[in-house]
Amino acid sequence: MSIAIVGGGLAAATAATELRERGYDGDVVIYAAEDHLPYERPPLSKDVLLGTKDIDSAIVHDEGWYTANRVRLERGVAVTAIDAAAHTLRVEPVGGGAESEHEYDRLLLATGATARHFDVADRVCDPVYLRTVEDNTRLRAALRPGAKVVIVGAGWIGLEVASAARQKDAEVTVYEVGDLPLVSVLGPEVARLFADLHRAHGVDLRLSTAVDEAALTAADVVVVGIGAIPSTRLAEEAGLDVDHGVLVDERLRTSDPDIYAVGDVANHQHPVLGRRIRVEHWDTAIEQAKVAAHNLLGDEEPYTHLPYFFTDQYDLGMEYFGSVGPEGYDRVDIEGDTDVANGGAFRAYWVHDGVVRAAMHANDWDASDAVRDSVGTER
């Protein structure tokens, strides 16, 4: 049996690893558009951006691992089409070249997502969309004392870049059209704490404000972080069911029984949450890839892992478990010291119908297990 993996990121490398660790000895081929070895993306806006770690620390495996484990890593190639009926892929080098056709028995889509573009910035400057090693290299070079940094969007990427830039003594202005940063994820009760944190560190945080062209052209560097779009073109053209991502069932199987999808691109029917969810986070890429690898080998394992994400901003470290969902929450219970700008530590629980739907801690690392285990319990 031959297993093809389309996508060259963390999910792809994790799936290949799990296949070998489960004893599968057939062909494994990874088709990666980037020339780099598969790497983790979170460090691009955290340690690597700060310069406390180098980019090699984000690489999943060195080149020797792929050779030793007989995983064929095709770098710098684009899969241009999938023929699901014939079980074939069309592949060509990025930038052009001779196209070739390759067979597969089972296929894993790990195509990820692409940055959502901001037309105004694209028109008047050369913004950074922090998705790749090259983006990181360019941004690191621009973060110097006194540099004028404009960030469009106060989501996770925007705020992590703001933190790194301030720690490099750059002048930082963040524009966010919403009333608070991260409000769609955290709600106003906790989002307000992140606004306070960044202002305490000297960020000019402009909420309910759209950036204008003058601000963009006056900046030394502009970073745009306004979300990502799942890379579904291949799936759509192959006739797979797609809706805000590639639709997969509880076992991460697409509408084609021989094709699975994981990571940023997968819109998953979560058996614990009882609804569909698409999660763009490091942990999901890893855990879904492991389960998909099992199922590619014939298992029928549901993916039940709860969403998890983390962030590092200044001296604040945070972990978040679960998902509030479209029904919202009735209240947020906050315990501890919320003055995180001065070393405070707290826990927060989002409660709906008397049940914890999501929970987080900030700077309270001994609480990780208890906070995670609280999700789904009565409160």
Short mmCIF file of C-alpha atoms in Angstrom, two decimals:
data_model
loop_
_atom_site.label_atom_id
_atom_site.label_comp_id
_atom_site.label_asym_id
_atom_site.label_seq_id
_atom_site.Cartn_x
_atom_site.Cartn_y
_atom_site.Cartn_z
CA MET A 1 0.00 0.00 0.00
CA SER A 2 1.16 3.52 -0.81
CA ILE A 3 0.20 6.51 1.37
CA ALA A 4 0.57 10.02 -0.02
CA ILE A 5 0.61 13.10 2.21
CA VAL A 6 -0.11 16.44 0.56
CA GLY A 7 1.41 19.30 2.58
CA GLY A 8 4.81 19.74 4.14
CA GLY A 9 4.14 21.08 7.62
CA LEU A 10 3.90 19.74 11.14
CA ALA A 11 0.80 17.61 10.46
CA ALA A 12 2.46 15.91 7.49
CA ALA A 13 5.64 15.09 9.39
CA THR A 14 3.69 13.89 12.43
CA ALA A 15 1.52 11.58 10.31
CA ALA A 16 4.58 10.06 8.64
CA THR A 17 6.19 9.54 12.04
CA GLU A 18 3.09 7.84 13.44
CA LEU A 19 2.77 5.56 10.41
CA ARG A 20 6.28 4.26 10.94
CA GLU A 21 5.89 3.99 14.71
CA ARG A 22 2.75 1.90 14.16
CA GLY A 23 4.79 -0.53 12.10
CA TYR A 24 3.60 0.39 8.61
CA ASP A 25 6.36 -0.51 6.17
CA GLY A 26 4.78 0.49 2.85
CA ASP A 27 5.50 3.58 0.79
CA VAL A 28 5.08 7.02 2.40
CA VAL A 29 5.50 10.11 0.24
CA ILE A 30 5.21 13.71 1.45
CA TYR A 31 4.63 16.39 -1.18
CA ALA A 32 5.79 19.73 0.24
CA ALA A 33 5.53 23.05 -1.59
CA GLU A 34 8.26 24.68 0.53
CA ASP A 35 11.92 23.79 0.05
CA HIS A 36 12.43 23.53 3.81
CA LEU A 37 12.21 20.44 5.94
CA PRO A 38 8.80 20.31 7.68
CA TYR A 39 8.77 22.71 10.63
CA GLU A 40 6.50 24.04 13.36
CA ARG A 41 4.97 27.47 12.75
CA PRO A 42 4.28 28.77 16.31
CA PRO A 43 7.96 29.64 16.99
CA LEU A 44 7.88 32.02 14.01
CA SER A 45 5.93 34.50 16.15
CA LYS A 46 7.46 33.46 19.48
CA ASP A 47 11.00 32.26 20.33
CA VAL A 48 12.45 32.40 16.82
CA LEU A 49 11.09 35.91 16.26
CA LEU A 50 12.59 37.03 19.57
CA GLY A 51 15.91 35.45 18.62
CA THR A 52 16.05 33.23 21.72
CA LYS A 53 16.00 30.16 19.46
CA ASP A 54 17.09 29.61 15.87
CA ILE A 55 14.91 28.29 13.09
CA ASP A 56 16.49 24.83 13.28
CA SER A 57 14.79 24.37 16.65
CA ALA A 58 11.42 24.42 14.85
CA ILE A 59 12.29 21.60 12.44
CA VAL A 60 10.35 18.41 13.17
CA HIS A 61 13.03 15.94 11.95
CA ASP A 62 16.41 16.35 10.35
CA GLU A 63 16.92 15.09 6.81
CA GLY A 64 18.48 11.87 8.03
CA TRP A 65 15.27 10.83 9.74
CA TYR A 66 13.36 10.75 6.44
CA THR A 67 16.09 8.68 4.82
CA ALA A 68 16.38 6.27 7.75
CA ASN A 69 12.62 5.80 7.92
CA ARG A 70 12.12 5.49 4.16
CA VAL A 71 9.82 8.49 3.96
CA ARG A 72 10.17 10.11 0.55
CA LEU A 73 10.09 13.85 1.09
CA GLU A 74 9.45 15.68 -2.16
CA ARG A 75 10.26 19.33 -1.47
CA GLY A 76 9.50 22.33 -3.63
CA VAL A 77 6.69 20.61 -5.51
CA ALA A 78 3.02 21.47 -5.88
CA VAL A 79 0.24 18.94 -6.14
CA THR A 80 -1.91 20.49 -8.84
CA ALA A 81 -4.76 17.96 -9.01
CA ILE A 82 -6.18 14.86 -7.37
CA ASP A 83 -8.08 12.24 -9.36
CA ALA A 84 -9.90 10.47 -6.55
CA ALA A 85 -11.46 7.85 -8.83
CA ALA A 86 -8.13 6.88 -10.38
CA HIS A 87 -6.18 7.34 -7.11
CA THR A 88 -3.59 9.56 -8.78
CA LEU A 89 -1.96 12.92 -8.13
CA ARG A 90 -0.57 15.42 -10.62
CA VAL A 91 2.61 17.05 -9.34
CA GLU A 92 4.87 19.77 -10.73
CA PRO A 93 7.84 21.73 -9.38
CA VAL A 94 6.99 25.04 -7.74
CA GLY A 95 7.84 27.75 -10.23
CA GLY A 96 7.23 25.53 -13.22
CA GLY A 97 8.63 22.41 -14.79
CA ALA A 98 7.60 19.02 -16.08
CA GLU A 99 4.40 17.66 -14.60
CA SER A 100 4.25 14.05 -13.42
CA GLU A 101 1.56 11.65 -12.24
CA HIS A 102 1.77 9.53 -9.10
CA GLU A 103 -0.47 6.78 -7.76
CA TYR A 104 -1.63 6.37 -4.18
CA ASP A 105 -3.80 3.92 -2.27
CA ARG A 106 -4.69 6.27 0.55
CA LEU A 107 -4.19 10.01 0.83
CA LEU A 108 -3.87 12.51 3.65
CA LEU A 109 -4.61 16.17 2.98
CA ALA A 110 -2.56 18.44 5.25
CA THR A 111 -2.60 21.51 3.03
CA GLY A 112 -3.08 23.96 5.89
CA ALA A 113 -4.24 27.52 5.36
CA THR A 114 -3.06 30.72 3.72
CA ALA A 115 -2.99 34.17 5.24
CA ARG A 116 -6.01 36.35 4.56
CA HIS A 117 -4.76 39.34 2.57
CA PHE A 118 -5.52 43.00 3.25
CA ASP A 119 -5.96 44.74 -0.08
CA VAL A 120 -5.14 48.24 1.17
CA ALA A 121 -1.80 47.12 2.61
CA ASP A 122 -0.99 45.09 -0.49
CA ARG A 123 -1.58 48.18 -2.61
CA VAL A 124 0.45 50.76 -0.68
CA CYS A 125 3.27 48.80 0.99
CA ASP A 126 4.88 45.38 1.18
CA PRO A 127 3.32 43.85 4.29
CA VAL A 128 4.52 40.78 6.16
CA TYR A 129 2.08 37.89 6.45
CA LEU A 130 3.80 35.71 9.02
CA ARG A 131 3.40 32.16 7.68
CA THR A 132 6.83 31.00 6.50
CA VAL A 133 10.50 30.93 7.43
CA GLU A 134 11.14 33.66 4.87
CA ASP A 135 8.47 35.88 6.46
CA ASN A 136 10.07 35.33 9.85
CA THR A 137 13.55 36.18 8.56
CA ARG A 138 12.33 39.42 7.02
CA LEU A 139 10.42 40.46 10.13
CA ARG A 140 13.25 39.64 12.52
CA ALA A 141 15.54 41.92 10.54
CA ALA A 142 13.00 44.75 10.79
CA LEU A 143 12.47 44.54 14.56
CA ARG A 144 15.11 46.93 15.85
CA PRO A 145 15.12 49.74 18.42
CA GLY A 146 13.05 52.70 17.27
CA ALA A 147 11.57 50.94 14.23
CA LYS A 148 7.99 51.96 13.51
CA VAL A 149 5.95 48.76 13.41
CA VAL A 150 2.30 48.81 12.37
CA ILE A 151 0.26 45.68 13.01
CA VAL A 152 -3.14 45.18 11.41
CA GLY A 153 -5.24 42.82 13.50
CA ALA A 154 -5.11 42.10 17.23
CA GLY A 155 -5.43 38.34 17.07
CA TRP A 156 -2.89 35.83 18.34
CA ILE A 157 -0.32 36.50 15.61
CA GLY A 158 -0.71 40.28 15.87
CA LEU A 159 -0.31 40.34 19.64
CA GLU A 160 2.61 37.92 19.69
CA VAL A 161 4.40 40.05 17.09
CA ALA A 162 3.59 43.18 19.13
CA SER A 163 5.15 41.53 22.19
CA ALA A 164 8.31 40.56 20.30
CA ALA A 165 8.59 44.01 18.72
CA ARG A 166 8.29 45.83 22.05
CA GLN A 167 10.90 43.53 23.56
CA LYS A 168 13.15 44.68 20.71
CA ASP A 169 12.37 48.32 21.63
CA ALA A 170 10.44 49.00 18.45
CA GLU A 171 7.55 51.47 18.40
CA VAL A 172 4.37 49.45 17.94
CA THR A 173 0.89 50.51 16.85
CA VAL A 174 -1.82 47.87 16.56
CA TYR A 175 -5.04 48.55 14.64
CA GLU A 176 -8.09 46.42 15.41
CA VAL A 177 -11.60 47.00 14.08
CA GLY A 178 -13.16 45.15 17.03
CA ASP A 179 -13.78 46.70 20.45
CA LEU A 180 -11.12 44.46 22.08
CA PRO A 181 -8.32 42.13 21.03
CA LEU A 182 -9.24 38.43 20.89
CA VAL A 183 -12.83 39.19 21.90
CA SER A 184 -14.34 36.57 19.60
CA VAL A 185 -12.33 33.86 21.37
CA LEU A 186 -12.05 35.09 24.95
CA GLY A 187 -15.05 37.34 25.39
CA PRO A 188 -14.77 40.87 26.81
CA GLU A 189 -14.03 39.77 30.38
CA VAL A 190 -10.65 38.22 29.52
CA ALA A 191 -9.93 40.07 26.27
CA ARG A 192 -9.80 43.31 28.29
CA LEU A 193 -6.87 41.88 30.28
CA PHE A 194 -4.85 41.38 27.10
CA ALA A 195 -5.57 44.96 26.04
CA ASP A 196 -4.32 46.16 29.42
CA LEU A 197 -1.22 43.97 29.16
CA HIS A 198 -0.13 45.43 25.84
CA ARG A 199 -0.83 49.01 26.82
CA ALA A 200 1.21 48.47 29.99
CA HIS A 201 4.12 47.48 27.74
CA GLY A 202 3.86 50.59 25.60
CA VAL A 203 1.82 49.35 22.65
CA ASP A 204 -0.37 51.97 21.00
CA LEU A 205 -3.49 49.80 20.78
CA ARG A 206 -6.13 51.42 18.59
CA LEU A 207 -9.40 49.55 18.98
CA SER A 208 -12.54 49.99 16.88
CA THR A 209 -10.20 51.62 14.38
CA ALA A 210 -9.40 50.82 10.76
CA VAL A 211 -5.87 51.57 9.61
CA ASP A 212 -5.45 54.24 6.94
CA GLU A 213 -2.99 54.41 4.07
CA ALA A 214 -0.93 57.16 5.72
CA ALA A 215 -0.17 54.97 8.73
CA LEU A 216 0.82 52.08 6.48
CA THR A 217 3.17 54.09 4.30
CA ALA A 218 4.83 55.77 7.31
CA ALA A 219 5.74 52.48 8.95
CA ASP A 220 9.12 50.78 8.68
CA VAL A 221 7.33 47.43 8.57
CA VAL A 222 3.66 46.45 8.38
CA VAL A 223 2.47 43.11 9.70
CA VAL A 224 -0.99 41.87 8.74
CA GLY A 225 -2.65 39.26 10.92
CA ILE A 226 -6.34 39.19 10.04
CA GLY A 227 -6.93 35.46 9.89
CA ALA A 228 -6.33 32.58 7.52
CA ILE A 229 -8.22 30.82 4.77
CA PRO A 230 -8.18 27.00 4.59
CA SER A 231 -6.44 25.71 1.47
CA THR A 232 -9.30 23.72 -0.03
CA ARG A 233 -8.82 24.17 -3.78
CA LEU A 234 -7.41 20.69 -4.38
CA ALA A 235 -10.21 19.10 -2.38
CA GLU A 236 -12.93 21.08 -4.14
CA GLU A 237 -11.60 20.26 -7.59
CA ALA A 238 -11.34 16.59 -6.60
CA GLY A 239 -15.06 16.62 -5.76
CA LEU A 240 -14.70 16.33 -1.98
CA ASP A 241 -17.27 17.96 0.30
CA VAL A 242 -16.02 21.37 1.38
CA ASP A 243 -17.54 24.04 3.62
CA HIS A 244 -15.19 26.38 5.51
CA GLY A 245 -12.59 23.67 5.21
CA VAL A 246 -12.60 20.09 4.00
CA LEU A 247 -15.49 18.30 5.69
CA VAL A 248 -14.34 15.26 7.65
CA ASP A 249 -16.25 12.89 9.89
CA GLU A 250 -15.44 11.92 13.48
CA ARG A 251 -12.59 9.77 12.20
CA LEU A 252 -11.13 12.54 9.99
CA ARG A 253 -12.31 10.82 6.80
CA THR A 254 -13.45 13.02 3.92
CA SER A 255 -16.40 12.25 1.63
CA ASP A 256 -13.98 9.92 -0.21
CA PRO A 257 -13.26 6.85 1.94
CA ASP A 258 -9.59 6.74 0.90
CA ILE A 259 -8.84 10.41 1.65
CA TYR A 260 -8.41 11.95 5.10
CA ALA A 261 -7.75 15.56 6.09
CA VAL A 262 -6.15 17.09 9.19
CA GLY A 263 -4.97 20.36 10.66
CA ASP A 264 -5.95 23.84 9.56
CA VAL A 265 -7.79 22.58 6.48
CA ALA A 266 -10.04 20.06 8.24
CA ASN A 267 -13.58 20.96 9.33
CA HIS A 268 -14.13 18.12 11.77
CA GLN A 269 -17.32 16.64 13.20
CA HIS A 270 -16.20 16.56 16.84
CA PRO A 271 -17.89 13.74 18.77
CA VAL A 272 -17.39 15.34 22.18
CA LEU A 273 -18.40 18.88 21.26
CA GLY A 274 -21.28 17.59 19.14
CA ARG A 275 -20.65 20.01 16.28
CA ARG A 276 -18.23 20.83 13.51
CA ILE A 277 -15.09 22.76 14.33
CA ARG A 278 -11.99 23.82 12.42
CA VAL A 279 -8.99 24.59 14.63
CA GLU A 280 -5.87 26.43 13.43
CA HIS A 281 -3.48 25.44 16.19
CA TRP A 282 -0.28 23.48 16.65
CA ASP A 283 -1.75 20.88 19.01
CA THR A 284 -4.57 20.00 16.63
CA ALA A 285 -2.13 19.46 13.77
CA ILE A 286 -0.20 16.97 15.89
CA GLU A 287 -3.08 15.09 17.49
CA GLN A 288 -5.25 14.86 14.37
CA ALA A 289 -2.28 13.63 12.34
CA LYS A 290 -1.72 10.78 14.81
CA VAL A 291 -5.35 9.64 14.68
CA ALA A 292 -5.50 9.98 10.90
CA ALA A 293 -2.37 7.83 10.58
CA HIS A 294 -4.08 5.07 12.58
CA ASN A 295 -7.18 5.27 10.42
CA LEU A 296 -5.20 5.30 7.18
CA LEU A 297 -4.00 1.88 8.33
CA GLY A 298 -7.53 0.58 8.82
CA ASP A 299 -8.47 1.67 12.35
CA GLU A 300 -11.81 3.34 13.08
CA GLU A 301 -10.61 5.70 15.81
CA PRO A 302 -12.64 8.86 16.50
CA TYR A 303 -10.77 12.09 17.13
CA THR A 304 -11.97 13.21 20.58
CA HIS A 305 -9.13 15.49 21.68
CA LEU A 306 -10.38 18.87 22.90
CA PRO A 307 -9.07 22.03 21.20
CA TYR A 308 -5.99 23.46 22.88
CA PHE A 309 -3.84 26.48 22.22
CA PHE A 310 -1.21 28.52 24.00
CA THR A 311 0.45 31.89 23.71
CA ASP A 312 3.51 33.65 25.07
CA GLN A 313 3.38 37.44 25.30
CA TYR A 314 5.96 39.33 27.39
CA ASP A 315 6.09 37.45 30.70
CA LEU A 316 2.61 36.01 30.25
CA GLY A 317 2.16 32.37 29.30
CA MET A 318 -1.34 31.08 28.74
CA GLU A 319 -3.00 27.76 27.92
CA TYR A 320 -6.62 27.43 26.77
CA PHE A 321 -8.65 24.21 26.59
CA GLY A 322 -12.03 23.47 25.03
CA SER A 323 -14.31 25.63 22.91
CA VAL A 324 -17.22 27.86 23.90
CA GLY A 325 -19.00 27.29 20.62
CA PRO A 326 -21.73 29.25 18.82
CA GLU A 327 -24.16 29.08 21.74
CA GLY A 328 -21.85 31.32 23.78
CA TYR A 329 -21.56 31.27 27.55
CA ASP A 330 -23.60 32.45 30.53
CA ARG A 331 -20.72 33.64 32.67
CA VAL A 332 -16.95 33.62 33.09
CA ASP A 333 -15.59 32.64 36.49
CA ILE A 334 -12.17 34.21 37.06
CA GLU A 335 -10.00 33.16 39.99
CA GLY A 336 -6.71 34.72 41.00
CA ASP A 337 -4.75 37.87 40.26
CA THR A 338 -5.58 39.32 36.84
CA ASP A 339 -2.81 41.92 36.94
CA VAL A 340 -0.71 39.88 34.53
CA ALA A 341 1.39 42.89 33.54
CA ASN A 342 2.85 42.69 37.05
CA GLY A 343 3.18 38.94 37.33
CA GLY A 344 -0.38 38.03 38.25
CA ALA A 345 -1.68 34.50 37.68
CA PHE A 346 -5.28 33.48 37.21
CA ARG A 347 -7.67 30.84 35.92
CA ALA A 348 -10.84 31.44 33.90
CA TYR A 349 -13.80 29.17 33.20
CA TRP A 350 -16.43 29.82 30.53
CA VAL A 351 -19.71 28.27 31.73
CA HIS A 352 -22.88 27.52 29.75
CA ASP A 353 -25.91 25.76 31.26
CA GLY A 354 -23.87 25.02 34.37
CA VAL A 355 -21.13 23.18 32.43
CA VAL A 356 -17.57 24.40 31.76
CA ARG A 357 -17.22 24.71 27.99
CA ALA A 358 -13.71 26.18 27.97
CA ALA A 359 -11.05 27.00 30.53
CA MET A 360 -7.66 28.67 30.63
CA HIS A 361 -4.88 29.65 32.94
CA ALA A 362 -2.42 32.51 32.71
CA ASN A 363 0.97 32.11 34.43
CA ASP A 364 -0.38 29.24 36.57
CA TRP A 365 1.49 26.28 35.10
CA ASP A 366 0.78 23.94 37.99
CA ALA A 367 -2.91 24.30 37.07
CA SER A 368 -2.66 22.92 33.52
CA ASP A 369 -4.08 19.48 34.26
CA ALA A 370 -6.82 20.73 36.56
CA VAL A 371 -7.89 23.42 34.12
CA ARG A 372 -7.98 20.98 31.21
CA ASP A 373 -9.89 18.40 33.22
CA SER A 374 -12.51 20.96 34.25
CA VAL A 375 -13.87 21.17 30.69
CA GLY A 376 -17.15 19.29 30.50
CA THR A 377 -17.70 19.30 34.27
CA GLU A 378 -20.48 21.01 36.18
CA ARG A 379 -19.71 24.28 37.89
#
